[in-house]
XYZ file of N, CA and C in Angstrom:
534
model
N -70.854 -0.346 -36.561
C -69.488 -0.274 -36.057
C -69.216 -1.251 -34.913
N -70.260 -1.827 -34.336
C -70.060 -2.751 -33.224
C -70.298 -4.166 -33.701
N -69.619 -5.159 -33.097
C -69.845 -6.537 -33.525
C -71.244 -7.006 -33.167
N -71.729 -7.921 -33.961
C -73.024 -8.531 -33.681
C -72.898 -9.354 -32.406
N -73.904 -9.397 -31.559
C -73.837 -10.217 -30.354
C -73.708 -11.690 -30.716
N -73.021 -12.423 -29.867
C -72.898 -13.872 -30.075
C -74.261 -14.513 -29.895
N -74.471 -15.667 -30.536
C -75.759 -16.355 -30.379
C -76.062 -16.637 -28.913
N -77.336 -16.597 -28.553
C -77.752 -16.822 -27.164
C -77.274 -18.162 -26.635
N -77.226 -19.171 -27.470
C -76.790 -20.500 -27.032
C -75.397 -20.451 -26.443
N -74.588 -19.562 -26.948
C -73.229 -19.427 -26.459
C -73.218 -19.023 -24.984
N -74.136 -18.157 -24.609
C -74.191 -17.699 -23.234
C -74.803 -18.741 -22.303
N -75.732 -19.523 -22.800
C -76.413 -20.464 -21.932
C -75.651 -21.779 -21.747
N -74.693 -22.078 -22.612
C -73.987 -23.349 -22.516
C -72.719 -23.273 -21.690
N -72.311 -22.103 -21.275
C -71.054 -21.971 -20.552
C -71.255 -21.238 -19.228
N -70.917 -21.908 -18.144
C -71.024 -21.281 -16.841
C -69.974 -20.217 -16.608
N -68.874 -20.281 -17.328
C -67.787 -19.328 -17.101
C -68.195 -17.905 -17.465
N -69.022 -17.752 -18.477
C -69.377 -16.413 -18.925
C -70.151 -15.634 -17.868
N -70.825 -16.321 -16.985
C -71.543 -15.642 -15.905
C -70.586 -14.975 -14.924
N -69.327 -15.380 -14.966
C -68.328 -14.849 -14.045
C -67.372 -13.860 -14.705
N -67.613 -13.537 -15.953
C -66.750 -12.624 -16.697
C -67.271 -11.202 -16.572
N -66.358 -10.291 -16.263
C -66.702 -8.880 -16.222
C -65.752 -8.156 -17.179
N -66.303 -7.469 -18.156
C -65.505 -6.734 -19.126
C -65.221 -5.350 -18.558
N -63.944 -4.958 -18.589
C -63.530 -3.667 -18.050
C -62.683 -2.925 -19.092
N -62.606 -1.606 -18.980
C -61.874 -0.825 -19.994
C -60.388 -0.625 -19.678
N -59.756 -1.627 -19.095
C -58.321 -1.533 -18.805
C -57.689 -2.912 -18.913
N -56.369 -2.921 -18.970
C -55.629 -4.165 -19.122
C -55.429 -4.893 -17.802
N -54.704 -6.015 -17.868
C -54.542 -6.868 -16.695
C -53.780 -6.190 -15.561
N -53.001 -5.168 -15.867
C -52.276 -4.434 -14.827
C -53.063 -3.227 -14.317
N -54.298 -3.056 -14.789
C -55.149 -1.960 -14.329
C -54.967 -0.673 -15.101
N -54.205 -0.705 -16.192
C -53.894 0.501 -16.962
C -54.771 0.577 -18.207
N -55.288 1.784 -18.457
C -56.068 2.046 -19.662
C -55.261 2.975 -20.566
N -55.200 2.644 -21.841
C -54.549 3.501 -22.820
C -55.613 4.400 -23.428
N -55.436 5.716 -23.304
C -56.429 6.653 -23.827
C -56.248 6.845 -25.326
N -57.210 7.502 -25.942
C -57.129 7.755 -27.388
C -55.893 8.551 -27.760
N -55.441 9.422 -26.864
C -54.238 10.206 -27.160
C -52.967 9.522 -26.640
N -53.052 8.196 -26.428
C -51.914 7.328 -26.102
C -51.325 7.568 -24.714
N -52.118 8.151 -23.813
C -51.667 8.294 -22.427
C -52.121 7.078 -21.636
N -51.328 6.704 -20.639
C -51.692 5.581 -19.780
C -52.294 6.110 -18.483
N -53.475 5.593 -18.142
C -54.152 5.977 -16.915
C -54.346 4.734 -16.050
N -53.971 4.824 -14.793
C -54.193 3.709 -13.868
C -55.654 3.745 -13.444
N -56.449 2.790 -13.917
C -57.884 2.761 -13.657
C -58.272 1.780 -12.558
N -57.387 0.864 -12.239
C -57.665 -0.134 -11.207
C -56.327 -0.495 -10.553
N -56.417 -1.175 -9.435
C -55.188 -1.593 -8.760
C -54.453 -2.640 -9.593
N -53.165 -2.770 -9.332
C -52.387 -3.832 -9.966
C -52.825 -5.160 -9.351
N -52.597 -6.257 -10.039
C -52.981 -7.553 -9.472
C -52.263 -7.812 -8.146
N -52.995 -8.370 -7.190
C -52.387 -8.713 -5.905
C -51.995 -10.193 -5.914
N -51.514 -10.684 -4.801
C -51.038 -12.066 -4.705
C -52.159 -13.086 -4.894
N -53.422 -12.656 -4.793
C -54.569 -13.559 -4.953
C -55.156 -13.509 -6.374
N -54.517 -12.744 -7.238
C -55.046 -12.544 -8.582
C -54.025 -12.967 -9.628
N -54.332 -14.034 -10.339
C -53.508 -14.432 -11.478
C -53.874 -13.532 -12.649
N -52.928 -13.324 -13.540
C -53.193 -12.505 -14.716
C -52.524 -13.136 -15.929
N -53.071 -12.853 -17.095
C -52.638 -13.485 -18.331
C -51.667 -12.594 -19.099
N -50.595 -13.217 -19.564
C -49.638 -12.597 -20.463
C -49.850 -13.204 -21.842
N -50.239 -12.393 -22.849
C -50.413 -12.919 -24.204
C -49.057 -13.041 -24.893
N -48.295 -14.021 -24.507
C -46.891 -14.150 -24.893
C -46.705 -14.548 -26.352
N -45.573 -14.136 -26.884
C -45.138 -14.597 -28.197
C -44.180 -15.764 -27.997
N -44.354 -16.815 -28.771
C -43.519 -18.010 -28.622
C -42.037 -17.693 -28.770
N -41.698 -16.830 -29.717
C -40.292 -16.489 -29.913
C -39.679 -15.848 -28.672
N -40.454 -15.087 -27.916
C -39.931 -14.481 -26.689
C -39.809 -15.519 -25.582
N -40.812 -16.384 -25.444
C -40.769 -17.429 -24.419
C -39.530 -18.294 -24.615
N -39.209 -18.617 -25.855
C -38.076 -19.494 -26.129
C -36.736 -18.755 -26.172
N -36.753 -17.432 -26.126
C -35.493 -16.682 -26.089
C -35.442 -15.845 -24.824
N -35.871 -14.583 -24.902
C -35.850 -13.738 -23.709
C -37.006 -12.755 -23.746
N -37.393 -12.229 -22.587
C -38.502 -11.271 -22.535
C -38.112 -9.874 -23.027
N -36.839 -9.647 -23.279
C -36.331 -8.316 -23.563
C -36.943 -7.566 -24.716
N -37.251 -8.195 -25.815
C -37.719 -7.474 -26.986
C -39.222 -7.358 -27.117
N -39.964 -7.892 -26.173
C -41.424 -7.891 -26.277
C -41.982 -6.477 -26.149
N -43.066 -6.233 -26.860
C -43.734 -4.941 -26.792
C -45.174 -5.113 -26.356
N -45.955 -4.068 -26.517
C -47.378 -4.116 -26.192
C -47.636 -4.510 -24.752
N -48.739 -5.224 -24.553
C -49.141 -5.641 -23.204
C -48.066 -6.509 -22.558
N -47.483 -7.434 -23.332
C -46.452 -8.308 -22.769
C -45.244 -7.517 -22.291
N -44.813 -6.536 -23.073
C -43.670 -5.713 -22.659
C -43.931 -5.017 -21.338
N -45.135 -4.491 -21.169
C -45.503 -3.844 -19.907
C -45.539 -4.829 -18.754
N -46.045 -6.014 -19.016
C -46.092 -7.051 -17.986
C -44.688 -7.444 -17.559
N -43.785 -7.631 -18.525
C -42.430 -8.058 -18.191
C -41.687 -6.979 -17.397
N -41.934 -5.720 -17.724
C -41.341 -4.642 -16.927
C -41.880 -4.683 -15.506
N -43.197 -4.826 -15.357
C -43.822 -4.858 -14.033
C -43.342 -6.050 -13.219
N -43.148 -7.193 -13.887
C -42.651 -8.388 -13.189
C -41.171 -8.271 -12.827
N -40.463 -7.345 -13.474
C -39.027 -7.198 -13.225
C -38.188 -8.206 -13.986
N -38.720 -8.752 -15.095
C -37.977 -9.762 -15.859
C -37.556 -9.272 -17.243
N -37.897 -8.056 -17.587
C -37.650 -7.546 -18.942
C -36.185 -7.674 -19.359
N -35.260 -7.521 -18.436
C -33.844 -7.550 -18.779
C -33.173 -8.887 -18.501
N -33.952 -9.895 -18.162
C -33.373 -11.216 -17.922
C -32.997 -11.871 -19.254
N -31.992 -12.726 -19.251
C -31.586 -13.383 -20.504
C -32.583 -14.424 -21.000
N -33.453 -14.927 -20.111
C -34.437 -15.921 -20.522
C -35.579 -15.976 -19.514
N -36.649 -16.632 -19.927
C -37.754 -16.904 -19.013
C -37.328 -18.020 -18.062
N -38.013 -18.177 -16.939
C -37.702 -19.286 -16.034
C -37.822 -20.633 -16.760
N -36.978 -21.578 -16.390
C -36.965 -22.894 -17.040
C -38.334 -23.568 -17.083
N -39.133 -23.555 -16.002
C -40.448 -24.226 -16.085
C -41.339 -23.645 -17.187
N -41.238 -22.352 -17.426
C -42.045 -21.708 -18.472
C -41.537 -22.137 -19.846
N -40.232 -22.082 -20.044
C -39.657 -22.460 -21.348
C -39.895 -23.930 -21.670
N -39.825 -24.783 -20.655
C -40.058 -26.220 -20.894
C -41.527 -26.518 -21.221
N -42.441 -25.790 -20.600
C -43.875 -26.064 -20.770
C -44.458 -25.505 -22.062
N -43.869 -24.435 -22.583
C -44.426 -23.780 -23.771
C -43.460 -23.951 -24.935
N -43.801 -24.881 -25.816
C -42.965 -25.183 -26.980
C -43.641 -24.877 -28.299
N -44.918 -24.569 -28.242
C -45.682 -24.284 -29.457
C -46.905 -23.462 -29.089
N -47.553 -22.878 -30.099
C -48.770 -22.113 -29.817
C -49.827 -22.984 -29.137
N -50.731 -22.328 -28.430
C -51.885 -22.902 -27.740
C -51.523 -23.470 -26.377
N -50.274 -23.330 -25.958
C -49.841 -23.825 -24.657
C -49.728 -22.675 -23.668
N -49.817 -23.005 -22.385
C -49.749 -22.004 -21.324
C -48.998 -22.570 -20.132
N -48.503 -21.657 -19.290
C -47.836 -22.065 -18.057
C -47.921 -20.910 -17.061
N -48.342 -21.232 -15.835
C -48.338 -20.183 -14.802
C -46.983 -20.219 -14.113
N -46.578 -19.064 -13.630
C -45.334 -18.970 -12.871
C -45.495 -17.878 -11.822
N -44.997 -18.157 -10.634
C -45.008 -17.151 -9.561
C -43.705 -16.374 -9.587
N -43.836 -15.088 -9.736
C -42.708 -14.166 -9.651
C -42.879 -13.443 -8.320
N -42.248 -13.961 -7.287
C -42.467 -13.497 -5.915
C -43.961 -13.642 -5.601
N -44.672 -12.539 -5.354
C -46.104 -12.651 -5.030
C -47.007 -12.339 -6.234
N -46.443 -12.389 -7.431
C -47.200 -12.116 -8.655
C -47.402 -13.420 -9.423
N -48.654 -13.714 -9.765
C -49.004 -14.970 -10.434
C -49.334 -14.680 -11.899
N -48.400 -15.010 -12.774
C -48.561 -14.739 -14.199
C -48.815 -16.041 -14.956
N -49.784 -16.011 -15.847
C -50.050 -17.143 -16.726
C -49.632 -16.729 -18.136
N -48.520 -17.280 -18.587
C -48.051 -17.020 -19.941
C -48.812 -17.947 -20.878
N -49.404 -17.402 -21.922
C -50.118 -18.219 -22.907
C -49.759 -17.740 -24.309
N -49.459 -18.688 -25.168
C -49.177 -18.374 -26.565
C -50.410 -18.758 -27.373
N -51.093 -17.758 -27.852
C -52.290 -17.996 -28.647
C -51.942 -18.270 -30.096
N -52.943 -18.609 -30.882
C -52.703 -18.849 -32.307
C -52.388 -17.546 -33.037
N -51.571 -17.655 -34.054
C -51.271 -16.517 -34.914
C -52.013 -16.737 -36.225
N -53.050 -15.935 -36.451
C -53.870 -16.086 -37.646
C -53.372 -15.242 -38.815
N -52.351 -14.437 -38.601
C -51.809 -13.615 -39.689
C -51.188 -14.513 -40.752
N -51.488 -14.221 -41.997
C -50.932 -14.984 -43.099
C -51.562 -16.352 -43.296
N -52.661 -16.625 -42.622
C -53.332 -17.926 -42.751
C -54.706 -17.715 -43.391
N -54.693 -17.161 -44.587
C -55.935 -16.755 -45.248
C -56.844 -17.924 -45.618
N -56.339 -19.124 -45.701
C -57.172 -20.282 -46.048
C -57.829 -20.928 -44.821
N -57.509 -20.431 -43.650
C -58.069 -21.022 -42.429
C -59.548 -20.704 -42.317
N -60.331 -21.702 -41.952
C -61.766 -21.487 -41.781
C -62.042 -20.871 -40.414
N -63.216 -20.280 -40.314
C -63.645 -19.677 -39.058
C -63.675 -20.729 -37.957
N -64.219 -21.920 -38.256
C -64.332 -22.979 -37.253
C -62.963 -23.481 -36.811
N -62.030 -23.629 -37.740
C -60.673 -24.074 -37.375
C -59.992 -23.038 -36.481
N -60.195 -21.772 -36.801
C -59.628 -20.701 -35.971
C -60.255 -20.723 -34.582
N -61.559 -20.902 -34.518
C -62.258 -20.975 -33.239
C -61.734 -22.149 -32.410
N -61.511 -23.283 -33.044
C -61.001 -24.467 -32.337
C -59.621 -24.187 -31.731
N -58.746 -23.521 -32.483
C -57.417 -23.190 -31.956
C -57.520 -22.198 -30.801
N -58.362 -21.207 -30.968
C -58.544 -20.219 -29.913
C -59.087 -20.874 -28.648
N -60.048 -21.775 -28.808
C -60.611 -22.493 -27.659
C -59.538 -23.322 -26.953
N -58.633 -23.936 -27.710
C -57.558 -24.716 -27.092
C -56.621 -23.811 -26.283
N -56.321 -22.628 -26.802
C -55.471 -21.686 -26.057
C -56.152 -21.263 -24.755
N -57.449 -20.954 -24.806
C -58.173 -20.597 -23.583
C -58.238 -21.775 -22.616
N -58.412 -22.969 -23.136
C -58.440 -24.162 -22.297
C -57.107 -24.314 -21.554
N -56.012 -24.180 -22.279
C -54.680 -24.280 -21.663
C -54.505 -23.219 -20.582
N -54.939 -21.995 -20.893
C -54.812 -20.900 -19.942
C -55.653 -21.159 -18.691
N -56.881 -21.635 -18.866
C -57.755 -21.891 -17.716
C -57.257 -23.065 -16.877
N -56.668 -24.066 -17.506
C -56.060 -25.161 -16.738
C -54.941 -24.635 -15.839
N -54.140 -23.731 -16.372
C -53.048 -23.155 -15.586
C -53.588 -22.253 -14.479
N -54.700 -21.581 -14.741
C -55.324 -20.779 -13.688
C -55.727 -21.667 -12.527
N -56.368 -22.790 -12.818
C -56.765 -23.726 -11.765
C -55.520 -24.238 -11.029
N -54.479 -24.593 -11.770
C -53.246 -25.105 -11.166
C -52.563 -24.059 -10.286
N -52.749 -22.787 -10.595
C -52.089 -21.723 -9.831
C -52.628 -21.598 -8.415
N -53.880 -22.009 -8.204
C -54.499 -21.879 -6.895
C -55.012 -20.485 -6.583
N -54.814 -19.548 -7.485
C -55.306 -18.182 -7.271
C -56.829 -18.166 -7.424
N -57.534 -17.455 -6.552
C -58.991 -17.414 -6.659
C -59.528 -16.418 -7.687
N -58.681 -15.507 -8.164
C -59.124 -14.474 -9.099
C -58.250 -14.499 -10.346
N -58.840 -14.091 -11.466
C -58.119 -14.067 -12.738
C -58.422 -12.789 -13.487
N -57.367 -12.177 -13.998
C -57.510 -11.070 -14.943
C -56.965 -11.581 -16.270
N -57.814 -11.534 -17.266
C -57.391 -12.006 -18.578
C -57.751 -10.990 -19.636
N -57.165 -11.147 -20.780
C -57.468 -10.303 -21.912
C -57.741 -11.202 -23.105
N -58.347 -10.694 -24.154
C -58.595 -11.539 -25.312
C -57.282 -12.046 -25.908
N -57.200 -13.336 -26.127
C -56.013 -13.957 -26.705
C -56.076 -13.819 -28.224
N -54.956 -13.484 -28.836
C -54.806 -13.389 -30.299
C -55.719 -12.350 -30.942
N -56.132 -11.354 -30.185
C -57.074 -10.385 -30.753
C -56.384 -9.166 -31.352
N -55.106 -9.008 -31.138
C -54.383 -7.849 -31.653
C -53.703 -8.146 -32.979
N -52.394 -8.035 -32.981
C -51.635 -8.206 -34.224
C -51.704 -9.622 -34.769
N -52.096 -10.583 -33.952
C -52.168 -11.975 -34.405
C -53.551 -12.374 -34.928
N -54.504 -11.454 -34.947
C -55.876 -11.784 -35.335
C -56.028 -12.041 -36.832
N -55.179 -11.437 -37.645
C -55.254 -11.639 -39.087
C -56.635 -11.345 -39.628
N -57.126 -12.227 -40.492
C -58.416 -12.029 -41.145
C -59.595 -12.083 -40.176
N -59.347 -12.518 -38.930
C -60.432 -12.670 -37.959
C -60.545 -11.480 -36.993
N -59.845 -10.403 -37.275
C -59.836 -9.254 -36.365
C -61.251 -8.791 -36.016
N -62.096 -8.669 -36.999
C -63.468 -8.175 -36.746
C -64.318 -9.219 -36.029
N -63.923 -10.481 -36.080
C -64.675 -11.559 -35.468
C -64.250 -11.872 -34.030
N -63.166 -11.273 -33.565
C -62.600 -11.660 -32.275
C -63.545 -11.534 -31.081
N -64.379 -10.494 -30.993
C -65.299 -10.461 -29.845
C -66.187 -11.711 -29.780
N -66.812 -12.068 -30.894
C -67.675 -13.246 -30.914
C -66.865 -14.522 -30.731
N -65.713 -14.602 -31.375
C -64.888 -15.813 -31.250
C -64.413 -16.013 -29.826
N -64.089 -14.934 -29.150
C -63.642 -15.019 -27.764
C -64.737 -15.596 -26.884
N -65.949 -15.090 -27.027
C -67.077 -15.591 -26.247
C -67.307 -17.072 -26.529
N -67.315 -17.430 -27.788
C -67.562 -18.831 -28.139
C -66.415 -19.737 -27.684
N -65.185 -19.264 -27.805
C -64.039 -20.072 -27.385
C -64.086 -20.341 -25.882
N -64.468 -19.328 -25.110
C -64.577 -19.535 -23.657
C -65.707 -20.486 -23.332
């Protein structure tokens, strides 16, 4: 029932993995229990902590209002859920999947990233999917550096409804992409 561990080479070739800590809650510190209750397990991100929004391109190019899941919760917390559009710098920077842009909402540092959508792409190879995922993480990490924040809370990109045929592979793909 558990994914096979990634090859050892994956861990030894990347310095970033030594700094990753896996936790049982989302970027806002909330854990969803099996009975669908939300429990605050950690503090919300502070001004020194950037956090990742797994954005949908259609929302970035229109408005945050209809987003659900983790993004919907993030937009409510940021106070932008009812805005007619995202800030211009975000909309200008993200025009297609695999792109990211950080934006400061008062003292909150959000990195919006649009990951690949693997749903309906049954002919895509594992390596091609990994390459796209790696590009999305690269874009997100570049924006983290640009943000100047010393801490980052991130979640797996494209691991939910966008995982498609790679849903079972996402843990290993995430490690390798990073």
